[in-house]
Amino acid sequence: MPDHAARTHLVTHEVINQPLPGGDRDLLDEDKALREALAREAPAWVAERLAPLARDAGRECWQAIADEANRHSPELRLFDRHGRRLDEVHYTESYHRLMHLACDGGWQAVAWEEEGNGGHQAHVAALYLLTQVEPGFCCPITMTHAAYPVLRHDNTILETWGPRLLAHDYDSRALPAGDKRAATFGMAMTEKQGGSDVRRNTTQATRQADGSVRLTGHKWFCSAPMSDAFLTLAQDDDGIGCFLVPRFRPDGERNGIQLQRLKDKCGNRANASAEIEYTDAWAHPIGEPGRGVATILEMVQQTRLDAATAPAGMMRQATLEAWRHVKGREAFGKRLADQPLMRRVIADLTLETEASLALCLRTARAFDGAANDDHERALARLLPALAKFWHNKRGPAFMAEAMECLGGIGYVEEAPLARLYREAPVNSIWEGSGNVMCLDVIRVLARHPESIAALRRELALARGAHPDFDRALETLERRLKATPDVLEAQARWLTQRLAQCLQAALLLRHAPAAIGETFCAARLGEEASPLFGVLPSHAPLDAILERIAP
């Protein structure tokens, strides 16, 4: 609960010139950009369903809960007191409260409950809000959500696990699936020798007479190791296959999933990640034999959209934290919020936040429309890689700049900015680091020309709205005509510019002129700078800053 009546009159000094406590907030009501994007991109029911979550997630007590979940990291419990093997991870109660916040509302399920009817937009908007509570616990929410399309490859698996994945509940107990109403999913793909090159995996799958398999091998990274089941890759006679590995075997005994250690990560402290070994682990094959990579990519594509959304939520939280501080702090004779340089920095952070949110929700709309619309399906192939790459490249510098707005108090752990800064790199690394995303963009452009054609149509909708945008499109078109080897060498520039141009197009079409036009000048113009706070001299700062919060 919030601190009550903290003393300001101390023996040696008075505590003055500090911002007021934040208090409870409504994360939807105070976020104009989110409300406008939902009204534009999503059916009306999405905002209605999000409203209670936004009020709950905005309560000040959640920040204390998130802080506790990070300070008391998950603990590995390999054995019981008598030496019997458990392979369990114990979390603080705060972590379980965070999981209930998401799962009790069905936010891991909504994309599939309302598939094609705004479900992905609801999921992405909820993740954007939940990330502002605590980013780390969103990892198992993302993987549970993303596992569902893979389960649909097998009716038997879907019948067993589908209702538990879609349940509006959370059950942390280590029990067989049949004893639980709700279940969470994890993923274990990468190995020491291959990393992102999963075709080099050496884990072996041996088929049994009953159609199941037994897995033997090592996984360098297993995310959310207390999940009820995992999707994993292994070698069998047909090549790389995809397999579902439950925590408990069908006979109720613990499966051969041995936790070797928990990773001591830079950030993402509330969430556990483990190094594991499969020792004759029971598994069920899923998808076509030898097509494991293609099968699990259906999950990966979903997680990439979430990995693009998390930085947008973190940007929003960091901007609010910086804005509240500078409005309540005076330096050199006037409020920081009235200082010209500070106003430009905060305004620029606001532009980046709105641009990232707009791209996430447009991508979510493409996911929802992919089943019935060729244009949306083509966009859905390309946009997750663009958004994941660019939002996460902006994230660490963004968090550092927001922290700098607070000064020393932002660098200590009492402020959430230190936690956000440590968290910032993780979504860039998970599910394909920056180079992997850029190579994926090049692959899509080569194999799916309909995707770049669809993106061109989206960009053309804003042509003529701003001269810097038009010039950027002309340069982009020239670069796209390069030979394949040149395109690959320039893949980082190309991915960045495709993402920025689409952000600009969305803002020019849908955001107030102060946002769209200033974004174009600051990101695409001749004086564009990698630094935050370098805006045109004529930038309408008042109109931009008014967008942050009531």
Tab-separated table of C-alpha atoms in Angstrom, residues 135-423:
chain	number	residue	atom	x	y	z
A	135	PRO	CA	7.776	-6.718	-17.665
A	136	GLY	CA	9.378	-9.943	-16.424
A	137	PHE	CA	6.278	-11.955	-15.604
A	138	CYS	CA	4.864	-11.203	-19.054
A	139	CYS	CA	7.234	-13.839	-20.504
A	140	PRO	CA	5.138	-16.867	-19.426
A	141	ILE	CA	1.975	-14.974	-20.389
A	142	THR	CA	3.394	-14.482	-23.878
A	143	MET	CA	4.495	-18.096	-24.301
A	144	THR	CA	1.206	-19.505	-23.033
A	145	HIS	CA	-0.631	-17.273	-25.503
A	146	ALA	CA	1.738	-18.138	-28.349
A	147	ALA	CA	1.616	-21.914	-27.853
A	148	TYR	CA	-2.027	-22.224	-28.872
A	149	PRO	CA	-1.621	-22.186	-32.688
A	150	VAL	CA	0.967	-24.968	-32.391
A	151	LEU	CA	-1.422	-27.100	-30.303
A	152	ARG	CA	-3.914	-26.952	-33.174
A	153	HIS	CA	-1.649	-29.221	-35.208
A	154	ASP	CA	-2.864	-32.178	-33.148
A	155	ASN	CA	-6.485	-32.657	-32.070
A	156	THR	CA	-5.551	-34.934	-29.185
A	157	ILE	CA	-3.141	-32.376	-27.766
A	158	LEU	CA	-5.595	-29.555	-28.354
A	159	GLU	CA	-8.364	-31.425	-26.543
A	160	THR	CA	-6.120	-32.017	-23.518
A	161	TRP	CA	-4.255	-28.730	-23.266
A	162	GLY	CA	-6.380	-26.175	-25.130
A	163	PRO	CA	-9.045	-25.633	-22.423
A	164	ARG	CA	-6.352	-25.298	-19.766
A	165	LEU	CA	-4.444	-22.721	-21.789
A	166	LEU	CA	-7.640	-20.725	-22.372
A	167	ALA	CA	-8.813	-20.891	-18.743
A	168	HIS	CA	-9.284	-17.570	-16.949
A	169	ASP	CA	-7.267	-18.810	-14.010
A	170	TYR	CA	-3.735	-19.452	-12.793
A	171	ASP	CA	-2.592	-22.517	-10.882
A	172	SER	CA	1.025	-22.526	-9.698
A	173	ARG	CA	0.947	-26.028	-8.223
A	174	ALA	CA	3.312	-28.704	-9.561
A	175	LEU	CA	0.661	-31.252	-10.521
A	176	PRO	CA	-0.238	-33.332	-13.584
A	177	ALA	CA	-2.359	-31.467	-16.122
A	178	GLY	CA	-5.384	-33.639	-15.367
A	179	ASP	CA	-5.432	-32.279	-11.806
A	180	LYS	CA	-5.419	-28.641	-12.895
A	181	ARG	CA	-7.959	-26.353	-14.535
A	182	ALA	CA	-5.356	-23.900	-15.878
A	183	ALA	CA	-1.897	-24.435	-17.346
A	184	THR	CA	1.006	-22.357	-18.586
A	185	PHE	CA	3.430	-23.111	-21.396
A	186	GLY	CA	7.150	-22.567	-21.842
A	187	MET	CA	9.660	-23.100	-24.610
A	188	ALA	CA	13.070	-24.788	-24.850
A	189	MET	CA	14.766	-24.501	-28.241
A	190	THR	CA	18.333	-23.199	-28.092
A	191	GLU	CA	21.389	-25.316	-27.370
A	192	LYS	CA	25.015	-24.442	-26.616
A	193	GLN	CA	26.448	-25.265	-30.019
A	194	GLY	CA	23.833	-23.565	-32.165
A	195	GLY	CA	21.948	-20.789	-30.400
A	196	SER	CA	19.646	-19.235	-32.981
A	197	ASP	CA	20.778	-21.842	-35.529
A	198	VAL	CA	18.372	-24.431	-34.155
A	199	ARG	CA	18.976	-26.832	-37.059
A	200	ARG	CA	22.261	-27.686	-35.307
A	201	ASN	CA	20.384	-28.998	-32.272
A	202	THR	CA	21.613	-32.383	-31.040
A	203	THR	CA	18.845	-33.389	-28.619
A	204	GLN	CA	17.641	-36.807	-29.745
A	205	ALA	CA	14.042	-38.027	-29.996
A	206	THR	CA	13.540	-41.798	-29.950
A	207	ARG	CA	10.142	-43.009	-31.095
A	208	GLN	CA	8.241	-45.553	-29.017
A	209	ALA	CA	5.771	-48.208	-30.070
A	210	ASP	CA	2.828	-46.213	-28.666
A	211	GLY	CA	3.649	-43.173	-30.838
A	212	SER	CA	5.270	-41.120	-28.081
A	213	VAL	CA	8.969	-40.287	-28.031
A	214	ARG	CA	11.720	-40.109	-25.440
A	215	LEU	CA	14.030	-37.079	-25.448
A	216	THR	CA	17.660	-37.054	-24.396
A	217	GLY	CA	19.706	-33.879	-24.610
A	218	HIS	CA	20.540	-30.468	-23.224
A	219	LYS	CA	18.847	-27.082	-23.625
A	220	TRP	CA	20.881	-23.954	-22.925
A	221	PHE	CA	17.802	-21.788	-22.336
A	222	CYS	CA	14.408	-22.885	-21.087
A	223	SER	CA	12.110	-19.967	-20.384
A	224	ALA	CA	9.621	-20.177	-17.492
A	225	PRO	CA	10.852	-23.598	-16.272
A	226	MET	CA	7.878	-24.128	-13.921
A	227	SER	CA	5.462	-24.221	-16.837
A	228	ASP	CA	3.126	-27.194	-17.106
A	229	ALA	CA	4.374	-28.073	-20.573
A	230	PHE	CA	7.054	-27.018	-23.027
A	231	LEU	CA	7.398	-26.896	-26.773
A	232	THR	CA	10.831	-28.039	-27.860
A	233	LEU	CA	12.883	-29.128	-30.866
A	234	ALA	CA	14.830	-32.358	-31.251
A	235	GLN	CA	16.361	-34.597	-33.911
A	236	ASP	CA	14.603	-37.778	-34.982
A	237	ASP	CA	14.780	-40.027	-38.037
A	238	ASP	CA	12.934	-37.426	-40.140
A	239	GLY	CA	15.092	-34.457	-39.125
A	240	ILE	CA	14.203	-31.660	-36.693
A	241	GLY	CA	10.850	-32.286	-35.076
A	242	CYS	CA	8.652	-30.307	-32.700
A	243	PHE	CA	7.510	-31.958	-29.472
A	244	LEU	CA	5.299	-31.183	-26.506
A	245	VAL	CA	7.004	-32.104	-23.239
A	246	PRO	CA	4.732	-32.078	-20.166
A	247	ARG	CA	6.108	-31.599	-16.662
A	248	PHE	CA	4.428	-34.865	-15.658
A	249	ARG	CA	4.229	-38.087	-17.636
A	250	PRO	CA	0.816	-39.547	-18.507
A	251	ASP	CA	1.152	-41.975	-15.541
A	252	GLY	CA	1.423	-38.995	-13.154
A	253	GLU	CA	5.153	-39.362	-12.461
A	254	ARG	CA	7.527	-36.433	-12.886
A	255	ASN	CA	8.968	-36.267	-16.368
A	256	GLY	CA	12.678	-36.468	-17.103
A	257	ILE	CA	13.192	-32.687	-17.198
A	258	GLN	CA	16.154	-31.944	-14.954
A	259	LEU	CA	16.911	-28.341	-14.061
A	260	GLN	CA	20.669	-27.787	-14.030
A	261	ARG	CA	20.730	-24.171	-12.888
A	262	LEU	CA	18.825	-20.907	-13.103
A	263	LYS	CA	20.347	-18.191	-15.251
A	264	ASP	CA	21.743	-15.168	-13.403
A	265	LYS	CA	20.399	-12.615	-15.854
A	266	CYS	CA	21.119	-8.926	-16.352
A	267	GLY	CA	17.438	-8.124	-15.851
A	268	ASN	CA	14.149	-9.998	-16.060
A	269	ARG	CA	14.769	-10.971	-12.442
A	270	ALA	CA	11.173	-11.805	-11.492
A	271	ASN	CA	11.021	-14.469	-14.198
A	272	ALA	CA	13.126	-17.634	-14.100
A	273	SER	CA	15.106	-19.001	-17.021
A	274	ALA	CA	16.874	-22.338	-16.697
A	275	GLU	CA	19.430	-24.610	-18.250
A	276	ILE	CA	17.900	-28.083	-18.464
A	277	GLU	CA	18.576	-31.641	-19.500
A	278	TYR	CA	16.106	-34.095	-20.940
A	279	THR	CA	16.830	-37.521	-19.465
A	280	ASP	CA	14.538	-40.009	-21.199
A	281	ALA	CA	11.808	-37.350	-21.076
A	282	TRP	CA	8.373	-38.393	-22.325
A	283	ALA	CA	7.155	-36.215	-25.220
A	284	HIS	CA	4.410	-36.098	-27.808
A	285	PRO	CA	5.328	-35.254	-31.438
A	286	ILE	CA	3.401	-32.336	-32.859
A	287	GLY	CA	3.205	-31.129	-36.450
A	288	GLU	CA	4.634	-32.792	-39.548
A	289	PRO	CA	7.699	-35.031	-39.068
A	290	GLY	CA	10.905	-33.222	-39.944
A	291	ARG	CA	9.081	-29.863	-40.017
A	292	GLY	CA	9.696	-28.878	-36.429
A	293	VAL	CA	11.197	-25.489	-37.188
A	294	ALA	CA	8.245	-24.498	-39.387
A	295	THR	CA	5.819	-25.753	-36.728
A	296	ILE	CA	7.337	-23.865	-33.824
A	297	LEU	CA	7.737	-20.712	-35.936
A	298	GLU	CA	3.973	-20.292	-35.564
A	299	MET	CA	4.682	-19.767	-31.866
A	300	VAL	CA	7.744	-17.638	-32.518
A	301	GLN	CA	5.839	-15.255	-34.791
A	302	GLN	CA	3.357	-14.646	-31.978
A	303	THR	CA	6.095	-14.106	-29.386
A	304	ARG	CA	7.861	-11.648	-31.674
A	305	LEU	CA	4.847	-9.362	-31.689
A	306	ASP	CA	4.824	-9.476	-27.888
A	307	ALA	CA	8.573	-8.790	-27.829
A	308	ALA	CA	7.878	-5.702	-29.941
A	309	THR	CA	5.070	-4.586	-27.623
A	310	ALA	CA	6.896	-4.885	-24.295
A	311	PRO	CA	9.322	-2.032	-25.084
A	312	ALA	CA	6.377	0.184	-26.010
A	313	GLY	CA	4.842	-0.432	-22.591
A	314	MET	CA	8.180	0.183	-20.895
A	315	MET	CA	8.595	3.428	-22.853
A	316	ARG	CA	5.188	4.587	-21.678
A	317	GLN	CA	5.992	3.849	-18.026
A	318	ALA	CA	9.406	5.529	-18.260
A	319	THR	CA	7.962	8.641	-19.922
A	320	LEU	CA	5.315	9.011	-17.225
A	321	GLU	CA	7.906	8.567	-14.493
A	322	ALA	CA	10.172	11.213	-16.028
A	323	TRP	CA	7.281	13.629	-16.669
A	324	ARG	CA	5.964	13.406	-13.105
A	325	HIS	CA	9.446	14.084	-11.782
A	326	VAL	CA	10.248	17.098	-13.926
A	327	LYS	CA	6.840	18.630	-13.211
A	328	GLY	CA	7.505	18.447	-9.474
A	329	ARG	CA	11.183	19.425	-9.397
A	330	GLU	CA	12.734	22.893	-9.625
A	331	ALA	CA	16.291	23.692	-10.748
A	332	PHE	CA	18.046	26.926	-11.675
A	333	GLY	CA	15.055	29.040	-10.752
A	334	LYS	CA	12.199	27.215	-12.488
A	335	ARG	CA	10.545	23.831	-12.857
A	336	LEU	CA	12.433	21.263	-14.868
A	337	ALA	CA	9.263	20.836	-16.936
A	338	ASP	CA	9.616	24.470	-18.032
A	339	GLN	CA	13.291	24.214	-19.025
A	340	PRO	CA	13.651	24.293	-22.846
A	341	LEU	CA	16.075	21.372	-23.109
A	342	MET	CA	14.115	19.174	-20.725
A	343	ARG	CA	10.879	19.865	-22.576
A	344	ARG	CA	12.469	18.726	-25.824
A	345	VAL	CA	13.756	15.512	-24.280
A	346	ILE	CA	10.389	14.593	-22.772
A	347	ALA	CA	8.574	15.556	-25.968
A	348	ASP	CA	10.894	13.351	-28.004
A	349	LEU	CA	10.317	10.413	-25.657
A	350	THR	CA	6.605	10.969	-26.154
A	351	LEU	CA	6.976	10.822	-29.935
A	352	GLU	CA	8.863	7.528	-29.722
A	353	THR	CA	6.281	5.999	-27.386
A	354	GLU	CA	3.349	6.921	-29.618
A	355	ALA	CA	5.131	5.666	-32.732
A	356	SER	CA	5.927	2.313	-31.122
A	357	LEU	CA	2.390	1.830	-29.847
A	358	ALA	CA	0.906	2.673	-33.247
A	359	LEU	CA	3.091	0.093	-34.997
A	360	CYS	CA	2.279	-2.616	-32.419
A	361	LEU	CA	-1.470	-2.197	-32.726
A	362	ARG	CA	-1.313	-2.009	-36.537
A	363	THR	CA	0.635	-5.285	-36.518
A	364	ALA	CA	-1.930	-6.832	-34.177
A	365	ARG	CA	-4.686	-5.816	-36.601
A	366	ALA	CA	-2.775	-7.566	-39.374
A	367	PHE	CA	-2.666	-10.731	-37.245
A	368	ASP	CA	-6.418	-10.543	-36.683
A	369	GLY	CA	-7.135	-10.020	-40.363
A	370	ALA	CA	-4.648	-12.570	-41.719
A	371	ALA	CA	-7.126	-15.425	-41.991
A	372	ASN	CA	-9.469	-13.653	-44.408
A	373	ASP	CA	-7.498	-10.848	-46.069
A	374	ASP	CA	-4.473	-11.263	-48.346
A	375	HIS	CA	-3.193	-7.746	-47.619
A	376	GLU	CA	-3.280	-8.265	-43.860
A	377	ARG	CA	-1.717	-11.721	-44.189
A	378	ALA	CA	1.152	-10.270	-46.189
A	379	LEU	CA	1.727	-7.560	-43.587
A	380	ALA	CA	1.599	-10.107	-40.759
A	381	ARG	CA	4.628	-11.896	-42.250
A	382	LEU	CA	6.795	-8.778	-42.214
A	383	LEU	CA	5.716	-6.362	-39.502
A	384	PRO	CA	6.663	-8.362	-36.379
A	385	ALA	CA	10.320	-8.475	-37.399
A	386	LEU	CA	10.357	-4.748	-38.218
A	387	ALA	CA	8.701	-3.783	-34.937
A	388	LYS	CA	10.691	-6.172	-32.768
A	389	PHE	CA	14.002	-5.015	-34.210
A	390	TRP	CA	13.413	-1.282	-34.049
A	391	HIS	CA	11.488	-0.923	-30.804
A	392	ASN	CA	14.117	-2.911	-28.962
A	393	LYS	CA	17.016	-1.005	-30.512
A	394	ARG	CA	15.433	2.197	-29.219
A	395	GLY	CA	14.671	0.758	-25.788
A	396	PRO	CA	18.007	0.865	-23.904
A	397	ALA	CA	18.859	4.426	-25.005
A	398	PHE	CA	15.279	5.463	-24.220
A	399	MET	CA	15.464	4.096	-20.664
A	400	ALA	CA	18.844	5.727	-20.094
A	401	GLU	CA	17.485	9.085	-21.237
A	402	ALA	CA	14.424	8.799	-18.996
A	403	MET	CA	16.651	7.852	-16.076
A	404	GLU	CA	18.803	10.899	-16.758
A	405	CYS	CA	15.724	13.128	-16.489
A	406	LEU	CA	15.513	12.091	-12.836
A	407	GLY	CA	19.244	12.272	-12.208
A	408	GLY	CA	20.710	10.254	-9.347
A	409	ILE	CA	17.352	9.261	-7.899
A	410	GLY	CA	16.525	7.526	-11.168
A	411	TYR	CA	19.664	5.389	-10.956
A	412	VAL	CA	18.785	3.756	-7.638
A	413	GLU	CA	16.513	0.770	-7.269
A	414	GLU	CA	13.715	2.615	-5.450
A	415	ALA	CA	12.740	4.126	-8.805
A	416	PRO	CA	11.380	1.726	-11.451
A	417	LEU	CA	13.734	3.154	-14.087
A	418	ALA	CA	16.692	1.094	-12.888
A	419	ARG	CA	14.603	-2.060	-13.302
A	420	LEU	CA	13.380	-0.923	-16.730
A	421	TYR	CA	16.937	-0.164	-17.838
A	422	ARG	CA	18.107	-3.663	-16.867
A	423	GLU	CA	15.085	-5.145	-18.612
